[in-house]
Amino acid sequence: GLFKLANNRAPMVAFAEVKNKLQYEQLEIARFIRKHGLSQFTFNPFFPVNTLQIMRGAIVAQLDGVLAPYVDAVFHHMWEEPKKMDDPDVIRAALDGSGLDGARFLARMGDADVKERLMANTQSSFERGAFGIPTFFIGDEIFFGKDGLRDVEEEILRLQGA
């Protein structure tokens, strides 16, 4: 949804015809993994997946007060034990295996209020300036990209007076 609002395209599409760009992106990912010691990372052979259902699941998790365990579960099943996380049966089994009620999540992902909240969140993010992911807002400041995480951390510390 955010890509549509911002008229943006995924890097795999946007850079498909740019010589060496995708290879460089893969090199940057490898450097990031090495720098941060992400020893459990495994590239998902099903990537890219349609993330609409798992984004709706995040709304359900937020409403139910279990966002952190949900995010941990989804990232685990996307990037540590890769699964096709746009298949409802796979999502249900993955959430069940992580101690969450997969059937309940799937049922709630179709609720009108969940869909509306995700659309509202996406619109709000776009209006604040987001055009892709990952985007972080710290106060009124916007930060984009995994390479900006150090800047996100520094801004949080600055605001805390550390």
Coordinates of N, CA and C in Angstrom, one line a residue:
G1 N 0.8 -1.2 0.0 CA 0.0 0.0 0.0 C 0.8 1.3 0.0
L2 N 1.9 1.3 0.8 CA 2.8 2.4 0.9 C 3.5 2.7 -0.4
F3 N 3.9 1.6 -1.1 CA 4.6 1.8 -2.4 C 3.6 2.4 -3.4
K4 N 2.3 2.0 -3.4 CA 1.4 2.5 -4.3 C 1.1 4.0 -4.0
L5 N 1.0 4.4 -2.7 CA 0.8 5.8 -2.4 C 1.9 6.6 -2.8
A6 N 3.1 6.1 -2.6 CA 4.4 6.9 -2.9 C 4.9 6.7 -4.3
N7 N 4.1 5.9 -5.1 CA 4.6 5.6 -6.5 C 6.0 5.1 -6.5
N8 N 6.3 4.2 -5.6 CA 7.6 3.6 -5.4 C 7.5 2.1 -5.9
R9 N 8.7 1.5 -6.1 CA 8.8 0.2 -6.5 C 9.8 -0.5 -5.6
A10 N 9.6 -1.8 -5.5 CA 10.6 -2.6 -4.7 C 11.9 -2.6 -5.4
P11 N 13.0 -2.7 -4.6 CA 14.3 -2.6 -5.2 C 14.6 -3.7 -6.3
M12 N 14.0 -4.9 -6.0 CA 14.2 -6.0 -7.0 C 13.6 -5.6 -8.4
V13 N 12.6 -4.7 -8.4 CA 11.9 -4.3 -9.6 C 12.7 -3.0 -10.1
A14 N 12.8 -2.0 -9.2 CA 13.4 -0.8 -9.6 C 14.8 -0.9 -10.1
F15 N 15.6 -1.8 -9.6 CA 17.0 -1.9 -10.0 C 17.3 -3.1 -10.9
A16 N 16.2 -3.8 -11.4 CA 16.4 -5.0 -12.2 C 17.2 -4.7 -13.4
E17 N 17.1 -3.6 -14.0 CA 17.9 -3.3 -15.3 C 19.1 -2.5 -15.0
V18 N 19.5 -2.2 -13.8 CA 20.6 -1.4 -13.5 C 21.8 -2.3 -13.2
K19 N 22.8 -2.3 -14.1 CA 23.9 -3.2 -14.1 C 24.6 -3.1 -12.7
N20 N 24.8 -4.3 -12.1 CA 25.5 -4.5 -10.8 C 24.7 -4.0 -9.6
K21 N 23.6 -3.3 -9.7 CA 22.9 -2.8 -8.6 C 22.4 -3.9 -7.6
L22 N 21.7 -4.9 -8.2 CA 21.2 -6.0 -7.3 C 22.3 -6.7 -6.7
Q23 N 23.4 -6.9 -7.4 CA 24.6 -7.6 -6.8 C 25.1 -6.8 -5.7
Y24 N 25.2 -5.5 -5.8 CA 25.6 -4.6 -4.7 C 24.7 -4.7 -3.5
E25 N 23.4 -4.7 -3.8 CA 22.4 -4.8 -2.7 C 22.6 -6.1 -1.9
Q26 N 22.9 -7.2 -2.6 CA 23.2 -8.5 -2.0 C 24.5 -8.4 -1.1
L27 N 25.5 -7.7 -1.6 CA 26.7 -7.5 -0.9 C 26.5 -6.6 0.4
E28 N 25.6 -5.6 0.3 CA 25.3 -4.8 1.5 C 24.5 -5.6 2.5
I29 N 23.6 -6.5 2.0 CA 22.9 -7.3 3.0 C 23.9 -8.3 3.7
A30 N 24.8 -8.8 3.0 CA 25.8 -9.7 3.6 C 26.6 -8.9 4.6
R31 N 27.0 -7.7 4.3 CA 27.8 -6.9 5.3 C 27.0 -6.6 6.5
F32 N 25.7 -6.3 6.3 CA 24.8 -6.0 7.4 C 24.7 -7.2 8.3
I33 N 24.5 -8.3 7.8 CA 24.3 -9.6 8.5 C 25.6 -9.9 9.3
R34 N 26.7 -9.7 8.7 CA 28.0 -10.0 9.3 C 28.2 -8.9 10.5
K35 N 28.0 -7.7 10.2 CA 28.2 -6.6 11.2 C 27.4 -6.8 12.4
H36 N 26.1 -7.2 12.3 CA 25.2 -7.4 13.4 C 25.1 -8.8 13.9
G37 N 25.9 -9.7 13.4 CA 26.0 -11.0 14.0 C 24.7 -11.8 13.8
L38 N 24.0 -11.6 12.7 CA 22.7 -12.2 12.5 C 22.9 -13.7 12.0
S39 N 23.4 -14.5 13.0 CA 23.9 -15.8 12.6 C 22.7 -16.8 12.3
Q40 N 21.5 -16.4 12.6 CA 20.3 -17.3 12.3 C 19.7 -16.9 11.0
F41 N 20.2 -15.8 10.3 CA 19.5 -15.4 9.1 C 19.7 -16.4 8.0
T42 N 18.6 -16.7 7.3 CA 18.6 -17.5 6.1 C 17.7 -16.8 5.1
F43 N 18.3 -16.6 3.9 CA 17.4 -15.9 2.8 C 16.2 -16.8 2.5
N44 N 15.1 -16.2 2.5 CA 13.8 -16.9 2.2 C 13.7 -17.2 0.8
P45 N 13.6 -18.5 0.4 CA 13.5 -18.8 -1.1 C 12.2 -18.4 -1.7
F46 N 11.2 -18.1 -0.8 CA 9.9 -17.7 -1.3 C 9.8 -16.2 -1.5
F47 N 10.9 -15.4 -1.1 CA 10.9 -14.0 -1.2 C 10.9 -13.5 -2.6
P48 N 10.2 -12.5 -3.0 CA 9.3 -11.7 -2.2 C 8.0 -12.4 -2.0
V49 N 7.4 -12.1 -0.8 CA 6.0 -12.6 -0.5 C 5.1 -11.5 -0.4
N50 N 3.8 -11.7 -0.6 CA 2.8 -10.7 -0.4 C 2.6 -10.6 1.1
T51 N 3.0 -9.5 1.7 CA 2.9 -9.3 3.2 C 1.6 -8.8 3.7
L52 N 0.6 -8.6 2.9 CA -0.6 -8.1 3.4 C -1.2 -8.8 4.6
Q53 N -1.3 -10.1 4.5 CA -1.9 -10.9 5.6 C -1.1 -10.7 6.9
I54 N 0.2 -10.8 6.8 CA 1.0 -10.7 8.1 C 1.1 -9.3 8.6
M55 N 0.9 -8.3 7.7 CA 0.7 -6.9 8.2 C -0.6 -6.7 8.9
R56 N -1.7 -7.4 8.4 CA -2.9 -7.3 9.1 C -2.8 -8.1 10.4
G57 N -2.0 -9.2 10.4 CA -1.8 -9.9 11.7 C -1.1 -9.0 12.7
A58 N -0.2 -8.1 12.3 CA 0.4 -7.2 13.2 C -0.6 -6.3 13.8
I59 N -1.6 -5.9 13.1 CA -2.6 -5.1 13.7 C -3.4 -5.9 14.7
V60 N -3.7 -7.1 14.4 CA -4.4 -8.0 15.4 C -3.6 -8.1 16.6
A61 N -2.3 -8.4 16.4 CA -1.4 -8.5 17.6 C -1.3 -7.3 18.4
Q62 N -1.3 -6.1 17.8 CA -1.2 -4.9 18.5 C -2.5 -4.7 19.3
L63 N -3.6 -5.0 18.7 CA -4.9 -4.8 19.4 C -5.0 -5.8 20.6
D64 N -4.4 -7.0 20.4 CA -4.4 -8.0 21.5 C -3.3 -7.9 22.5
G65 N -2.4 -6.9 22.3 CA -1.3 -6.7 23.2 C -0.2 -7.7 23.1
V66 N 0.0 -8.4 22.0 CA 1.0 -9.4 21.8 C 1.9 -9.0 20.5
L67 N 2.1 -7.7 20.3 CA 2.8 -7.4 19.1 C 4.3 -7.9 19.1
A68 N 5.0 -7.7 20.2 CA 6.4 -8.2 20.2 C 6.5 -9.7 19.9
P69 N 5.8 -10.6 20.6 CA 5.9 -12.0 20.2 C 5.5 -12.3 18.8
Y70 N 4.5 -11.6 18.3 CA 4.0 -11.8 16.9 C 5.2 -11.4 16.0
V71 N 5.8 -10.2 16.2 CA 6.9 -9.8 15.3 C 8.0 -10.8 15.4
D72 N 8.4 -11.2 16.6 CA 9.4 -12.2 16.7 C 9.1 -13.5 15.9
A73 N 7.8 -13.9 16.0 CA 7.4 -15.1 15.3 C 7.5 -15.0 13.8
V74 N 6.9 -13.9 13.3 CA 6.9 -13.6 11.8 C 8.3 -13.5 11.3
F75 N 9.2 -12.7 11.9 CA 10.5 -12.6 11.4 C 11.3 -13.9 11.5
H76 N 11.0 -14.7 12.5 CA 11.7 -16.0 12.6 C 11.3 -16.9 11.4
H77 N 10.0 -16.9 11.1 CA 9.5 -17.8 10.0 C 9.8 -17.2 8.7
M78 N 10.1 -15.9 8.6 CA 10.5 -15.3 7.3 C 12.0 -15.5 7.1
W79 N 12.8 -15.3 8.1 CA 14.3 -15.1 7.9 C 15.2 -16.1 8.7
E80 N 14.6 -16.9 9.5 CA 15.5 -17.9 10.2 C 15.1 -19.3 9.8
E81 N 13.8 -19.6 9.8 CA 13.3 -20.9 9.3 C 12.3 -20.5 8.2
P82 N 12.8 -20.1 7.0 CA 12.0 -19.5 6.0 C 10.8 -20.4 5.6
K83 N 9.7 -19.7 5.5 CA 8.5 -20.3 5.0 C 7.7 -19.3 4.1
K84 N 6.8 -19.8 3.4 CA 6.0 -19.0 2.4 C 4.9 -18.3 3.2
M85 N 5.3 -17.2 3.8 CA 4.5 -16.5 4.7 C 3.4 -15.6 4.1
D86 N 3.0 -16.0 2.8 CA 1.8 -15.4 2.3 C 0.7 -16.5 2.0
D87 N 1.0 -17.7 2.5 CA 0.1 -18.8 2.4 C -0.7 -18.9 3.7
P88 N -2.0 -18.7 3.7 CA -2.7 -18.8 5.0 C -2.5 -20.0 5.9
D89 N -2.4 -21.2 5.2 CA -2.1 -22.4 6.0 C -0.7 -22.4 6.6
V90 N 0.2 -21.8 5.9 CA 1.6 -21.7 6.4 C 1.6 -20.7 7.6
I91 N 1.0 -19.6 7.4 CA 0.9 -18.6 8.5 C 0.3 -19.1 9.7
R92 N -0.8 -19.8 9.6 CA -1.5 -20.4 10.8 C -0.5 -21.4 11.5
A93 N 0.1 -22.3 10.7 CA 1.0 -23.3 11.3 C 2.2 -22.6 12.0
A94 N 2.8 -21.6 11.3 CA 3.9 -20.9 11.9 C 3.5 -20.2 13.2
L95 N 2.4 -19.5 13.2 CA 2.0 -18.8 14.4 C 1.7 -19.9 15.5
D96 N 1.0 -21.0 15.2 CA 0.7 -22.0 16.2 C 2.1 -22.5 16.7
G97 N 3.0 -22.8 15.9 CA 4.3 -23.3 16.3 C 5.1 -22.3 17.2
S98 N 4.7 -21.0 17.1 CA 5.4 -20.0 17.9 C 4.6 -19.7 19.2
G99 N 3.5 -20.5 19.5 CA 2.8 -20.3 20.7 C 1.6 -19.3 20.6
L100 N 1.3 -18.9 19.3 CA 0.2 -18.0 19.1 C -0.9 -18.7 18.5
D101 N -2.1 -18.2 18.6 CA -3.3 -18.9 18.1 C -3.5 -18.5 16.6
G102 N -2.9 -19.3 15.7 CA -2.9 -19.0 14.3 C -4.2 -18.9 13.7
A103 N -5.2 -19.8 14.0 CA -6.5 -19.8 13.5 C -7.2 -18.5 13.9
R104 N -7.0 -18.1 15.1 CA -7.7 -16.8 15.6 C -7.1 -15.6 14.8
F105 N -5.8 -15.6 14.7 CA -5.2 -14.5 13.9 C -5.7 -14.5 12.5
L106 N -5.8 -15.6 11.8 CA -6.3 -15.6 10.4 C -7.7 -15.1 10.4
A107 N -8.5 -15.6 11.3 CA -9.9 -15.1 11.3 C -10.0 -13.6 11.5
R108 N -9.2 -13.1 12.4 CA -9.3 -11.6 12.7 C -8.7 -10.8 11.5
M109 N -7.7 -11.4 10.8 CA -7.1 -10.6 9.7 C -8.1 -10.1 8.6
G110 N -9.2 -10.8 8.6 CA -10.3 -10.4 7.6 C -11.3 -9.5 8.2
D111 N -11.2 -9.1 9.4 CA -12.1 -8.2 10.1 C -12.0 -6.8 9.5
A112 N -13.1 -6.1 9.3 CA -13.1 -4.8 8.7 C -12.3 -3.8 9.5
D113 N -12.4 -3.9 10.8 CA -11.7 -2.9 11.6 C -10.2 -3.1 11.5
V114 N -9.7 -4.3 11.3 CA -8.3 -4.6 11.2 C -7.8 -4.0 9.8
K115 N -8.6 -4.3 8.8 CA -8.2 -3.8 7.4 C -8.2 -2.3 7.4
E116 N -9.2 -1.7 8.0 CA -9.3 -0.2 8.1 C -8.1 0.4 8.9
R117 N -7.8 -0.2 10.0 CA -6.6 0.3 10.8 C -5.3 0.2 10.0
L118 N -5.1 -0.9 9.3 CA -3.9 -1.0 8.5 C -3.9 0.1 7.4
M119 N -5.0 0.3 6.7 CA -5.0 1.3 5.7 C -4.8 2.7 6.3
A120 N -5.4 3.0 7.5 CA -5.2 4.2 8.1 C -3.7 4.4 8.5
N121 N -3.1 3.4 9.1 CA -1.7 3.4 9.5 C -0.8 3.7 8.2
T122 N -1.1 3.0 7.1 CA -0.3 3.2 5.9 C -0.5 4.7 5.4
Q123 N -1.7 5.2 5.4 CA -2.0 6.6 4.9 C -1.3 7.6 5.8
S124 N -1.3 7.3 7.1 CA -0.7 8.2 8.1 C 0.8 8.2 7.9
S125 N 1.4 7.1 7.7 CA 2.9 7.0 7.5 C 3.3 7.7 6.2
F126 N 2.5 7.5 5.1 CA 2.7 8.2 3.9 C 2.7 9.8 4.1
E127 N 1.6 10.2 4.8 CA 1.5 11.6 5.0 C 2.6 12.2 5.8
R128 N 3.2 11.4 6.7 CA 4.4 11.9 7.5 C 5.6 11.9 6.7
G129 N 5.6 11.2 5.5 CA 6.8 11.3 4.6 C 7.4 9.9 4.2
A130 N 6.8 8.8 4.8 CA 7.3 7.5 4.4 C 7.0 7.2 3.0
F131 N 8.0 6.5 2.4 CA 7.9 6.1 1.0 C 8.2 4.6 0.8
G132 N 8.8 4.0 1.8 CA 9.2 2.6 1.7 C 9.5 2.1 3.1
I133 N 10.1 0.9 3.1 CA 10.5 0.3 4.4 C 11.9 -0.1 4.4
P134 N 12.6 -0.1 5.5 CA 12.1 0.3 6.8 C 12.2 1.8 7.0
T135 N 11.1 2.4 7.5 CA 11.1 3.8 7.9 C 10.8 3.9 9.4
F136 N 11.6 4.8 10.0 CA 11.4 5.1 11.4 C 11.2 6.6 11.7
F137 N 10.3 6.9 12.6 CA 10.0 8.2 13.0 C 10.4 8.4 14.4
I138 N 11.3 9.3 14.7 CA 11.7 9.6 16.1 C 11.3 11.0 16.3
G139 N 10.3 11.3 17.1 CA 9.7 12.6 17.1 C 9.3 13.0 15.7
D140 N 9.7 14.2 15.2 CA 9.3 14.6 13.9 C 10.4 14.2 12.8
E141 N 11.4 13.5 13.3 CA 12.5 13.1 12.3 C 12.2 11.8 11.7
I142 N 12.5 11.7 10.4 CA 12.3 10.5 9.6 C 13.6 9.9 9.3
F143 N 13.7 8.6 9.4 CA 14.9 7.9 9.0 C 14.5 6.7 8.1
F144 N 15.3 6.5 7.1 CA 14.9 5.4 6.1 C 16.1 4.5 5.9
G145 N 15.8 3.2 5.8 CA 16.8 2.2 5.4 C 17.5 1.6 6.6
K146 N 17.9 0.4 6.4 CA 18.7 -0.4 7.4 C 20.0 0.3 7.8
D147 N 20.6 1.0 6.8 CA 21.8 1.6 7.0 C 21.7 2.9 7.9
G148 N 20.4 3.3 8.1 CA 20.2 4.4 9.0 C 19.9 4.1 10.5
L149 N 20.0 2.8 10.8 CA 19.6 2.3 12.1 C 20.6 3.0 13.2
R150 N 21.8 3.2 12.9 CA 22.7 3.8 13.8 C 22.3 5.2 14.1
D151 N 21.8 5.9 13.1 CA 21.3 7.3 13.3 C 20.0 7.3 14.1
V152 N 19.2 6.3 13.9 CA 17.9 6.1 14.8 C 18.3 6.0 16.2
E153 N 19.3 5.1 16.5 CA 19.8 4.9 17.8 C 20.3 6.2 18.4
E154 N 21.2 6.9 17.7 CA 21.8 8.1 18.1 C 20.7 9.2 18.5
E155 N 19.6 9.3 17.6 CA 18.6 10.3 17.9 C 17.8 9.9 19.1
I156 N 17.5 8.6 19.4 CA 16.8 8.2 20.6 C 17.7 8.6 21.8
L157 N 18.9 8.3 21.7 CA 19.8 8.6 22.9 C 19.9 10.1 23.1
R158 N 20.0 10.9 22.0 CA 20.0 12.3 22.1 C 18.8 12.9 22.8
L159 N 17.6 12.3 22.4 CA 16.4 12.8 23.0 C 16.3 12.4 24.5
Q160 N 16.9 11.3 24.8 CA 16.9 10.8 26.2 C 17.9 11.6 27.1
G161 N 18.7 12.4 26.4 CA 19.7 13.2 27.1 C 21.0 12.4 27.5
A162 N 21.2 11.3 26.8 CA 22.3 10.4 27.2 C 23.6 10.9 26.5

